[in-house]
């Protein structure tokens, strides 16, 4: 719209300029040469002006050439032209021009993987989410290799969001539910779950399954991959609050970590009722999750190991400075396998399929990796806005030792400009990592 206004104003100015001079060409026989520059008018050569040109050189040198007083019509033309020029200038250079964001690469150069850190920073500056945190972890060592944060529309030099525990977990909480269901041998990935009503809503009548139900069903792995709410609510109500809390603890919820790094993530479902179903499918902002803990959960599932918070030697106060064992227990081998398969299905068949694909990844990179993840989206209050999550992993098929864990969280105003989808950002980062370290044999 701004560009259209500029073009329109310039066009009006040119038309006014040409029109004025065409009108004068009918009233005057000759013109003197116009001075250079936009907005200058042509002066008619009258007899007196010609006489002035013949004055002695001495008088001209003293600056005593005669000047005519402009006529009223001429004064009005000059005023109109000056107003047009002022209008164009005001459109081209508004009084409140945006201040360009200052580039500071200090936090990039200090990171473990400068190439990935620079890529993250470029994406944050390109897509301009109001608030966002991106965290990349080496799956084998559990060391943070790259990160980037944007808060209040500005790139941050410190990852303040790492340890924040005010972010709603949204559908990432569904991981708790299927973990509890499989660890207690109540369900398998292929278990058929009733699907009543709209898949992404949650109403009480969707949780009332008739005794002889013959309606639509969905496998548990697909309910997780597509982030369906009613089936996960039914599973949670059947498994029960106690088993859900036990599974949540193994994933790091309701724990106080050393130094408050990260903050305590909360999962507190009631024993019965509709609120239990809400907690089971993440349809509540009462269940919270920090980005560091989300990364720890994805790594534990990928590596089939007990939970361990990602660390970094140069991020004191924002991450542990070394590896710390946590006494949270482990899932059964089959549970880890089931969780991993469910996350893989989210990318191949579920909510992450559209953007974590060859649409945003080179085909050779996509085919060289096993990529899994979980998406989530919910409104929150601190900061206020819509929360879009992706937590997941990418692992080389040829060399499983090459693997990363990735967490992307973007927060934006529902009434404002939405950034690029979180899964698209994740796909672009995974593609860049694969190009550098998996498919590019020269590296």
mmCIF file of C-alpha atoms in Angstrom, residues 19-396:
data_model
loop_
_atom_site.group_PDB
_atom_site.id
_atom_site.type_symbol
_atom_site.label_atom_id
_atom_site.label_comp_id
_atom_site.label_asym_id
_atom_site.label_seq_id
_atom_site.Cartn_x
_atom_site.Cartn_y
_atom_site.Cartn_z
ATOM 1 C CA UNK A 19 0.137 20.666 -17.319
ATOM 2 C CA UNK A 20 1.418 23.978 -15.970
ATOM 3 C CA UNK A 21 4.091 24.255 -18.628
ATOM 4 C CA UNK A 22 1.749 23.300 -21.468
ATOM 5 C CA UNK A 23 -0.661 26.003 -20.333
ATOM 6 C CA UNK A 24 2.094 28.624 -20.333
ATOM 7 C CA UNK A 25 3.307 27.600 -23.770
ATOM 8 C CA UNK A 26 0.078 29.016 -25.246
ATOM 9 C CA UNK A 27 0.528 32.442 -23.600
ATOM 10 C CA UNK A 28 4.246 33.079 -24.076
ATOM 11 C CA UNK A 29 6.408 33.072 -27.185
ATOM 12 C CA UNK A 30 9.799 32.239 -25.722
ATOM 13 C CA UNK A 31 11.370 30.739 -22.599
ATOM 14 C CA UNK A 32 14.686 31.121 -20.945
ATOM 15 C CA UNK A 33 16.577 28.039 -19.953
ATOM 16 C CA UNK A 34 15.227 26.487 -16.711
ATOM 17 C CA UNK A 35 17.529 26.034 -13.799
ATOM 18 C CA UNK A 36 18.329 22.425 -13.026
ATOM 19 C CA UNK A 37 16.351 20.615 -10.361
ATOM 20 C CA UNK A 38 12.839 19.328 -9.717
ATOM 21 C CA UNK A 39 10.214 22.020 -9.061
ATOM 22 C CA UNK A 40 11.887 24.876 -11.015
ATOM 23 C CA UNK A 41 9.615 26.868 -13.398
ATOM 24 C CA UNK A 42 10.597 28.260 -16.805
ATOM 25 C CA UNK A 43 10.993 32.057 -16.977
ATOM 26 C CA UNK A 44 9.575 33.897 -20.036
ATOM 27 C CA UNK A 45 12.050 36.092 -21.972
ATOM 28 C CA UNK A 46 10.385 39.518 -22.099
ATOM 29 C CA UNK A 47 11.793 42.610 -23.838
ATOM 30 C CA UNK A 48 13.055 43.997 -20.563
ATOM 31 C CA UNK A 49 14.822 40.756 -19.856
ATOM 32 C CA UNK A 50 16.501 40.910 -23.247
ATOM 33 C CA UNK A 51 17.642 44.457 -22.545
ATOM 34 C CA UNK A 52 19.010 43.350 -19.223
ATOM 35 C CA UNK A 53 21.103 40.808 -21.028
ATOM 36 C CA UNK A 54 22.795 43.619 -22.925
ATOM 37 C CA UNK A 55 23.823 45.579 -19.829
ATOM 38 C CA UNK A 56 27.508 46.279 -19.273
ATOM 39 C CA UNK A 57 29.618 43.433 -17.897
ATOM 40 C CA UNK A 58 30.562 45.540 -14.887
ATOM 41 C CA UNK A 59 26.918 45.909 -13.805
ATOM 42 C CA UNK A 60 26.336 42.198 -14.217
ATOM 43 C CA UNK A 61 29.390 41.430 -12.125
ATOM 44 C CA UNK A 62 27.986 43.600 -9.335
ATOM 45 C CA UNK A 63 24.771 41.582 -9.399
ATOM 46 C CA UNK A 64 22.557 44.488 -10.568
ATOM 47 C CA UNK A 65 20.477 42.531 -13.103
ATOM 48 C CA UNK A 66 16.808 43.413 -13.046
ATOM 49 C CA UNK A 67 14.209 40.984 -11.656
ATOM 50 C CA UNK A 68 10.542 40.883 -12.460
ATOM 51 C CA UNK A 69 7.904 40.449 -9.778
ATOM 52 C CA UNK A 70 5.947 37.198 -10.335
ATOM 53 C CA UNK A 71 2.339 37.522 -11.457
ATOM 54 C CA UNK A 72 -0.461 36.122 -9.161
ATOM 55 C CA UNK A 73 -1.057 33.206 -11.558
ATOM 56 C CA UNK A 74 2.657 32.387 -11.562
ATOM 57 C CA UNK A 75 2.884 32.557 -7.744
ATOM 58 C CA UNK A 76 -0.046 30.181 -7.431
ATOM 59 C CA UNK A 77 1.591 27.710 -9.847
ATOM 60 C CA UNK A 78 4.838 27.789 -7.875
ATOM 61 C CA UNK A 79 2.954 27.218 -4.609
ATOM 62 C CA UNK A 80 1.034 24.239 -6.039
ATOM 63 C CA UNK A 81 4.220 22.669 -7.340
ATOM 64 C CA UNK A 82 5.987 23.119 -4.004
ATOM 65 C CA UNK A 83 3.041 21.538 -2.160
ATOM 66 C CA UNK A 84 3.151 18.547 -4.522
ATOM 67 C CA UNK A 85 6.885 18.165 -3.955
ATOM 68 C CA UNK A 86 6.379 18.275 -0.168
ATOM 69 C CA UNK A 87 3.659 15.619 -0.387
ATOM 70 C CA UNK A 88 5.914 13.270 -2.362
ATOM 71 C CA UNK A 89 8.791 13.813 0.065
ATOM 72 C CA UNK A 90 6.526 13.087 3.050
ATOM 73 C CA UNK A 91 5.380 9.777 1.532
ATOM 74 C CA UNK A 92 8.873 8.665 0.544
ATOM 75 C CA UNK A 93 10.441 9.603 3.906
ATOM 76 C CA UNK A 94 7.777 9.445 6.687
ATOM 77 C CA UNK A 95 8.441 11.183 9.978
ATOM 78 C CA UNK A 96 8.346 7.931 11.978
ATOM 79 C CA UNK A 97 10.565 5.746 9.816
ATOM 80 C CA UNK A 98 11.299 2.325 11.423
ATOM 81 C CA UNK A 99 14.660 2.028 13.123
ATOM 82 C CA UNK A 100 16.723 -0.824 11.614
ATOM 83 C CA UNK A 101 17.560 -3.671 13.995
ATOM 84 C CA UNK A 102 21.142 -3.626 15.209
ATOM 85 C CA UNK A 103 23.220 -6.626 14.132
ATOM 86 C CA UNK A 104 25.268 -8.135 16.936
ATOM 87 C CA UNK A 105 26.948 -11.463 16.165
ATOM 88 C CA UNK A 106 28.733 -11.910 19.493
ATOM 89 C CA UNK A 107 26.249 -14.511 20.739
ATOM 90 C CA UNK A 108 26.572 -16.406 17.429
ATOM 91 C CA UNK A 109 30.372 -16.670 17.491
ATOM 92 C CA UNK A 110 30.361 -17.995 21.057
ATOM 93 C CA UNK A 111 28.196 -21.033 20.239
ATOM 94 C CA UNK A 112 29.335 -24.609 19.710
ATOM 95 C CA UNK A 113 28.209 -24.753 16.059
ATOM 96 C CA UNK A 114 28.598 -21.292 14.554
ATOM 97 C CA UNK A 115 27.136 -22.348 11.199
ATOM 98 C CA UNK A 116 23.872 -23.589 12.716
ATOM 99 C CA UNK A 117 23.738 -20.612 15.083
ATOM 100 C CA UNK A 118 24.052 -18.223 12.149
ATOM 101 C CA UNK A 119 21.324 -20.073 10.251
ATOM 102 C CA UNK A 120 18.996 -19.845 13.245
ATOM 103 C CA UNK A 121 19.711 -16.140 13.602
ATOM 104 C CA UNK A 122 19.021 -15.558 9.900
ATOM 105 C CA UNK A 123 15.645 -17.304 10.090
ATOM 106 C CA UNK A 124 14.614 -15.304 13.152
ATOM 107 C CA UNK A 125 15.494 -12.058 11.389
ATOM 108 C CA UNK A 126 13.830 -13.168 8.169
ATOM 109 C CA UNK A 127 10.503 -14.400 9.575
ATOM 110 C CA UNK A 128 10.368 -11.918 12.494
ATOM 111 C CA UNK A 129 8.257 -13.761 15.087
ATOM 112 C CA UNK A 130 7.289 -11.507 17.979
ATOM 113 C CA UNK A 131 8.665 -14.034 20.479
ATOM 114 C CA UNK A 132 10.526 -17.249 19.685
ATOM 115 C CA UNK A 133 13.111 -19.696 20.947
ATOM 116 C CA UNK A 134 15.026 -22.245 18.851
ATOM 117 C CA UNK A 135 17.196 -24.880 20.514
ATOM 118 C CA UNK A 136 19.401 -27.492 18.812
ATOM 119 C CA UNK A 137 21.108 -30.277 20.766
ATOM 120 C CA UNK A 138 23.586 -32.962 19.738
ATOM 121 C CA UNK A 139 21.693 -36.168 20.558
ATOM 122 C CA UNK A 140 24.766 -38.244 21.384
ATOM 123 C CA UNK A 141 26.472 -35.881 23.840
ATOM 124 C CA UNK A 142 23.323 -33.971 24.861
ATOM 125 C CA UNK A 143 25.294 -30.724 24.439
ATOM 126 C CA UNK A 144 23.553 -27.587 23.175
ATOM 127 C CA UNK A 145 25.186 -26.797 19.836
ATOM 128 C CA UNK A 146 23.104 -23.832 18.657
ATOM 129 C CA UNK A 147 20.262 -21.597 19.768
ATOM 130 C CA UNK A 148 18.507 -18.348 18.966
ATOM 131 C CA UNK A 149 15.931 -16.218 20.704
ATOM 132 C CA UNK A 150 13.715 -13.328 19.685
ATOM 133 C CA UNK A 151 11.797 -11.467 22.385
ATOM 134 C CA UNK A 152 9.573 -8.414 21.994
ATOM 135 C CA UNK A 153 10.529 -8.211 18.298
ATOM 136 C CA UNK A 154 14.280 -8.101 18.963
ATOM 137 C CA UNK A 155 17.074 -10.691 18.739
ATOM 138 C CA UNK A 156 18.407 -11.579 22.192
ATOM 139 C CA UNK A 157 22.000 -12.168 23.216
ATOM 140 C CA UNK A 158 20.968 -14.518 26.049
ATOM 141 C CA UNK A 159 18.459 -17.418 25.919
ATOM 142 C CA UNK A 160 16.079 -16.222 28.638
ATOM 143 C CA UNK A 161 13.290 -18.497 27.366
ATOM 144 C CA UNK A 162 15.329 -21.689 27.917
ATOM 145 C CA UNK A 163 14.292 -22.089 31.530
ATOM 146 C CA UNK A 164 10.891 -20.373 31.466
ATOM 147 C CA UNK A 165 8.130 -22.611 32.799
ATOM 148 C CA UNK A 166 5.140 -20.415 31.884
ATOM 149 C CA UNK A 167 4.702 -21.825 28.378
ATOM 150 C CA UNK A 168 1.634 -24.074 27.926
ATOM 151 C CA UNK A 169 2.702 -27.542 26.786
ATOM 152 C CA UNK A 170 -0.359 -27.769 24.509
ATOM 153 C CA UNK A 171 -0.459 -31.049 22.557
ATOM 154 C CA UNK A 172 3.092 -31.944 23.581
ATOM 155 C CA UNK A 173 1.351 -33.235 26.725
ATOM 156 C CA UNK A 174 -0.149 -36.023 24.595
ATOM 157 C CA UNK A 175 3.277 -37.660 24.863
ATOM 158 C CA UNK A 176 2.572 -38.257 28.560
ATOM 159 C CA UNK A 177 -0.738 -39.947 27.773
ATOM 160 C CA UNK A 178 0.465 -42.452 25.193
ATOM 161 C CA UNK A 179 3.563 -43.178 27.304
ATOM 162 C CA UNK A 180 1.360 -44.070 30.259
ATOM 163 C CA UNK A 181 -0.965 -46.100 28.039
ATOM 164 C CA UNK A 182 1.856 -48.211 26.560
ATOM 165 C CA UNK A 183 3.973 -48.506 29.712
ATOM 166 C CA UNK A 184 1.036 -50.055 31.562
ATOM 167 C CA UNK A 185 0.189 -52.428 28.707
ATOM 168 C CA UNK A 186 -3.265 -50.904 28.297
ATOM 169 C CA UNK A 187 -2.829 -49.827 24.671
ATOM 170 C CA UNK A 188 -0.565 -50.399 21.682
ATOM 171 C CA UNK A 189 0.154 -48.134 18.734
ATOM 172 C CA UNK A 190 -2.562 -49.889 16.716
ATOM 173 C CA UNK A 191 -5.286 -49.819 19.376
ATOM 174 C CA UNK A 192 -8.547 -48.472 17.922
ATOM 175 C CA UNK A 193 -9.916 -45.457 19.811
ATOM 176 C CA UNK A 194 -13.403 -43.955 19.242
ATOM 177 C CA UNK A 195 -13.408 -40.603 17.441
ATOM 178 C CA UNK A 196 -16.630 -38.724 18.133
ATOM 179 C CA UNK A 197 -17.224 -35.271 16.651
ATOM 180 C CA UNK A 198 -14.598 -32.790 15.515
ATOM 181 C CA UNK A 199 -11.118 -34.198 16.029
ATOM 182 C CA UNK A 200 -9.526 -30.960 17.300
ATOM 183 C CA UNK A 201 -12.328 -29.901 19.658
ATOM 184 C CA UNK A 202 -13.080 -31.290 23.092
ATOM 185 C CA UNK A 203 -16.623 -31.370 24.480
ATOM 186 C CA UNK A 204 -18.168 -33.542 27.161
ATOM 187 C CA UNK A 205 -20.419 -35.385 24.713
ATOM 188 C CA UNK A 206 -17.306 -36.463 22.753
ATOM 189 C CA UNK A 207 -16.202 -38.421 25.815
ATOM 190 C CA UNK A 208 -19.453 -40.358 26.205
ATOM 191 C CA UNK A 209 -18.999 -43.546 24.203
ATOM 192 C CA UNK A 210 -22.121 -45.731 23.808
ATOM 193 C CA UNK A 211 -21.888 -49.312 25.020
ATOM 194 C CA UNK A 212 -22.213 -50.757 21.527
ATOM 195 C CA UNK A 213 -20.240 -48.103 19.661
ATOM 196 C CA UNK A 214 -19.786 -48.796 15.942
ATOM 197 C CA UNK A 215 -18.751 -45.361 14.811
ATOM 198 C CA UNK A 216 -15.476 -43.905 13.616
ATOM 199 C CA UNK A 217 -12.273 -45.103 15.275
ATOM 200 C CA UNK A 218 -8.634 -44.121 14.914
ATOM 201 C CA UNK A 219 -5.425 -45.914 15.851
ATOM 202 C CA UNK A 220 -3.626 -44.465 18.857
ATOM 203 C CA UNK A 221 -0.509 -43.656 16.833
ATOM 204 C CA UNK A 222 -2.619 -41.677 14.345
ATOM 205 C CA UNK A 223 -4.525 -39.890 17.086
ATOM 206 C CA UNK A 224 -1.135 -38.760 18.409
ATOM 207 C CA UNK A 225 0.320 -37.949 14.990
ATOM 208 C CA UNK A 226 -2.710 -35.856 13.952
ATOM 209 C CA UNK A 227 -3.060 -34.386 17.448
ATOM 210 C CA UNK A 228 -6.691 -35.460 17.918
ATOM 211 C CA UNK A 229 -8.155 -34.395 21.252
ATOM 212 C CA UNK A 230 -11.156 -36.695 22.009
ATOM 213 C CA UNK A 231 -9.281 -40.015 21.555
ATOM 214 C CA UNK A 232 -6.421 -38.889 23.804
ATOM 215 C CA UNK A 233 -8.937 -37.612 26.354
ATOM 216 C CA UNK A 234 -10.613 -41.031 26.401
ATOM 217 C CA UNK A 235 -7.259 -42.797 26.835
ATOM 218 C CA UNK A 236 -6.300 -40.528 29.732
ATOM 219 C CA UNK A 237 -9.606 -41.085 31.518
ATOM 220 C CA UNK A 238 -9.197 -44.835 31.109
ATOM 221 C CA UNK A 239 -5.546 -44.955 32.243
ATOM 222 C CA UNK A 240 -6.205 -42.735 35.256
ATOM 223 C CA UNK A 241 -4.511 -39.752 36.880
ATOM 224 C CA UNK A 242 -2.001 -41.751 38.942
ATOM 225 C CA UNK A 243 -0.462 -43.560 35.975
ATOM 226 C CA UNK A 244 -0.419 -40.305 33.990
ATOM 227 C CA UNK A 245 1.503 -38.575 36.803
ATOM 228 C CA UNK A 246 3.990 -41.456 36.983
ATOM 229 C CA UNK A 247 4.668 -41.168 33.248
ATOM 230 C CA UNK A 248 4.894 -37.384 33.533
ATOM 231 C CA UNK A 249 7.601 -37.673 36.187
ATOM 232 C CA UNK A 250 9.690 -39.903 33.915
ATOM 233 C CA UNK A 251 9.430 -37.077 31.368
ATOM 234 C CA UNK A 252 10.567 -34.486 33.935
ATOM 235 C CA UNK A 253 7.293 -32.837 34.955
ATOM 236 C CA UNK A 254 6.677 -31.689 38.538
ATOM 237 C CA UNK A 255 10.403 -31.733 39.337
ATOM 238 C CA UNK A 256 12.593 -29.082 40.965
ATOM 239 C CA UNK A 257 15.910 -29.020 39.128
ATOM 240 C CA UNK A 258 19.188 -27.792 40.586
ATOM 241 C CA UNK A 259 19.397 -24.013 40.514
ATOM 242 C CA UNK A 260 15.969 -23.804 38.932
ATOM 243 C CA UNK A 261 17.481 -24.730 35.545
ATOM 244 C CA UNK A 262 15.012 -25.256 34.029
ATOM 245 C CA UNK A 263 12.011 -24.093 36.003
ATOM 246 C CA UNK A 264 9.471 -26.596 37.269
ATOM 247 C CA UNK A 265 7.141 -27.752 34.488
ATOM 248 C CA UNK A 266 3.664 -28.621 35.766
ATOM 249 C CA UNK A 267 1.304 -31.491 35.063
ATOM 250 C CA UNK A 268 -1.469 -31.821 37.649
ATOM 251 C CA UNK A 269 -4.569 -33.602 36.331
ATOM 252 C CA UNK A 270 -7.513 -34.204 38.682
ATOM 253 C CA UNK A 271 -8.510 -37.760 39.500
ATOM 254 C CA UNK A 272 -11.710 -37.765 37.454
ATOM 255 C CA UNK A 273 -13.929 -35.679 35.248
ATOM 256 C CA UNK A 274 -13.661 -33.508 32.181
ATOM 257 C CA UNK A 275 -10.517 -31.736 33.460
ATOM 258 C CA UNK A 276 -8.708 -35.099 33.464
ATOM 259 C CA UNK A 277 -9.482 -35.458 29.745
ATOM 260 C CA UNK A 278 -8.319 -31.866 29.126
ATOM 261 C CA UNK A 279 -4.975 -32.565 30.784
ATOM 262 C CA UNK A 280 -4.586 -35.845 28.891
ATOM 263 C CA UNK A 281 -4.781 -34.154 25.496
ATOM 264 C CA UNK A 282 -3.079 -30.864 26.459
ATOM 265 C CA UNK A 283 -6.245 -28.815 26.023
ATOM 266 C CA UNK A 284 -5.390 -26.619 29.010
ATOM 267 C CA UNK A 285 -2.809 -23.942 29.798
ATOM 268 C CA UNK A 286 -2.377 -25.364 33.303
ATOM 269 C CA UNK A 287 0.123 -27.906 31.937
ATOM 270 C CA UNK A 288 3.367 -26.056 31.308
ATOM 271 C CA UNK A 289 6.690 -26.959 29.707
ATOM 272 C CA UNK A 290 10.093 -25.294 29.374
ATOM 273 C CA UNK A 291 12.053 -25.540 26.091
ATOM 274 C CA UNK A 292 14.993 -27.234 27.844
ATOM 275 C CA UNK A 293 12.727 -29.967 29.208
ATOM 276 C CA UNK A 294 11.068 -30.431 25.812
ATOM 277 C CA UNK A 295 14.509 -31.053 24.291
ATOM 278 C CA UNK A 296 15.340 -33.492 27.098
ATOM 279 C CA UNK A 297 12.130 -35.458 26.426
ATOM 280 C CA UNK A 298 12.784 -35.735 22.677
ATOM 281 C CA UNK A 299 16.344 -36.938 23.293
ATOM 282 C CA UNK A 300 15.260 -39.535 25.891
ATOM 283 C CA UNK A 301 12.761 -40.957 23.391
ATOM 284 C CA UNK A 302 15.272 -41.004 20.517
ATOM 285 C CA UNK A 303 18.154 -42.484 22.517
ATOM 286 C CA UNK A 304 15.948 -44.715 24.725
ATOM 287 C CA UNK A 305 17.722 -43.380 27.784
ATOM 288 C CA UNK A 306 16.674 -41.782 31.080
ATOM 289 C CA UNK A 307 15.866 -38.088 31.006
ATOM 290 C CA UNK A 308 18.837 -35.705 31.032
ATOM 291 C CA UNK A 309 18.682 -31.902 30.717
ATOM 292 C CA UNK A 310 20.778 -30.543 27.793
ATOM 293 C CA UNK A 311 23.940 -28.759 28.923
ATOM 294 C CA UNK A 312 26.374 -26.118 27.653
ATOM 295 C CA UNK A 313 29.707 -24.994 29.059
ATOM 296 C CA UNK A 314 29.186 -21.320 28.171
ATOM 297 C CA UNK A 315 25.530 -20.769 29.139
ATOM 298 C CA UNK A 316 25.780 -20.576 32.909
ATOM 299 C CA UNK A 317 22.444 -19.585 34.385
ATOM 300 C CA UNK A 318 20.522 -20.760 31.327
ATOM 301 C CA UNK A 319 21.548 -24.439 31.138
ATOM 302 C CA UNK A 320 23.531 -26.913 33.229
ATOM 303 C CA UNK A 321 27.275 -26.531 32.684
ATOM 304 C CA UNK A 322 27.793 -30.308 32.572
ATOM 305 C CA UNK A 323 25.956 -33.595 32.357
ATOM 306 C CA UNK A 324 23.789 -34.346 35.395
ATOM 307 C CA UNK A 325 22.051 -37.662 36.026
ATOM 308 C CA UNK A 326 18.399 -37.385 37.079
ATOM 309 C CA UNK A 327 16.607 -39.885 39.290
ATOM 310 C CA UNK A 328 13.337 -40.026 37.353
ATOM 311 C CA UNK A 329 13.171 -43.671 36.289
ATOM 312 C CA UNK A 330 12.815 -45.130 32.808
ATOM 313 C CA UNK A 331 10.091 -46.502 30.566
ATOM 314 C CA UNK A 332 9.970 -50.033 29.257
ATOM 315 C CA UNK A 333 11.864 -50.773 26.054
ATOM 316 C CA UNK A 334 8.608 -51.178 24.112
ATOM 317 C CA UNK A 335 7.370 -47.830 25.405
ATOM 318 C CA UNK A 336 10.424 -46.008 24.085
ATOM 319 C CA UNK A 337 9.990 -47.797 20.766
ATOM 320 C CA UNK A 338 6.296 -46.867 20.614
ATOM 321 C CA UNK A 339 6.960 -43.214 21.468
ATOM 322 C CA UNK A 340 9.632 -42.999 18.785
ATOM 323 C CA UNK A 341 7.355 -44.562 16.172
ATOM 324 C CA UNK A 342 4.519 -42.206 17.071
ATOM 325 C CA UNK A 343 6.805 -39.196 16.648
ATOM 326 C CA UNK A 344 8.048 -40.510 13.294
ATOM 327 C CA UNK A 345 4.432 -40.872 12.184
ATOM 328 C CA UNK A 346 3.734 -37.230 13.047
ATOM 329 C CA UNK A 347 6.194 -36.276 10.309
ATOM 330 C CA UNK A 348 5.269 -38.918 7.731
ATOM 331 C CA UNK A 349 1.473 -38.826 8.180
ATOM 332 C CA UNK A 350 0.548 -36.204 10.765
ATOM 333 C CA UNK A 351 0.613 -32.515 11.603
ATOM 334 C CA UNK A 352 4.270 -31.995 10.612
ATOM 335 C CA UNK A 353 3.947 -33.732 7.233
ATOM 336 C CA UNK A 354 3.232 -30.627 5.137
ATOM 337 C CA UNK A 355 6.316 -28.585 6.055
ATOM 338 C CA UNK A 356 8.887 -31.158 7.136
ATOM 339 C CA UNK A 357 9.001 -32.635 3.669
ATOM 340 C CA UNK A 358 10.579 -32.116 0.275
ATOM 341 C CA UNK A 359 8.597 -28.872 0.121
ATOM 342 C CA UNK A 360 11.220 -27.241 2.334
ATOM 343 C CA UNK A 361 13.976 -29.872 2.233
ATOM 344 C CA UNK A 362 16.205 -31.237 -0.484
ATOM 345 C CA UNK A 363 15.006 -34.705 -1.455
ATOM 346 C CA UNK A 364 18.391 -36.325 -0.765
ATOM 347 C CA UNK A 365 18.460 -34.785 2.730
ATOM 348 C CA UNK A 366 14.901 -35.827 3.539
ATOM 349 C CA UNK A 367 15.477 -39.385 2.364
ATOM 350 C CA UNK A 368 18.739 -39.688 4.303
ATOM 351 C CA UNK A 369 17.079 -39.028 7.669
ATOM 352 C CA UNK A 370 14.628 -40.467 10.146
ATOM 353 C CA UNK A 371 12.708 -37.421 11.373
ATOM 354 C CA UNK A 372 10.230 -37.492 14.231
ATOM 355 C CA UNK A 373 8.445 -34.892 16.294
ATOM 356 C CA UNK A 374 5.353 -33.539 17.968
ATOM 357 C CA UNK A 375 3.526 -30.295 17.322
ATOM 358 C CA UNK A 376 1.330 -28.298 19.670
ATOM 359 C CA UNK A 377 -0.651 -25.092 19.558
ATOM 360 C CA UNK A 378 -2.548 -23.246 22.296
ATOM 361 C CA UNK A 379 -3.170 -19.734 23.608
ATOM 362 C CA UNK A 380 -1.169 -18.631 26.641
ATOM 363 C CA UNK A 381 -0.734 -15.648 28.921
ATOM 364 C CA UNK A 382 2.970 -15.156 29.705
ATOM 365 C CA UNK A 383 3.772 -13.740 27.237
ATOM 366 C CA UNK A 384 0.247 -13.398 25.891
ATOM 367 C CA UNK A 385 -0.347 -14.920 22.483
ATOM 368 C CA UNK A 386 -0.624 -18.089 20.448
ATOM 369 C CA UNK A 387 2.025 -20.720 21.232
ATOM 370 C CA UNK A 388 3.205 -22.963 18.383
ATOM 371 C CA UNK A 389 5.538 -25.809 19.342
ATOM 372 C CA UNK A 390 7.674 -28.347 17.571
ATOM 373 C CA UNK A 391 9.872 -30.767 19.473
ATOM 374 C CA UNK A 392 11.594 -33.562 17.647
ATOM 375 C CA UNK A 393 14.712 -35.175 16.269
ATOM 376 C CA UNK A 394 16.541 -35.970 13.039
ATOM 377 C CA UNK A 395 18.855 -38.961 12.720
ATOM 378 C CA UNK A 396 20.997 -40.198 9.860
#
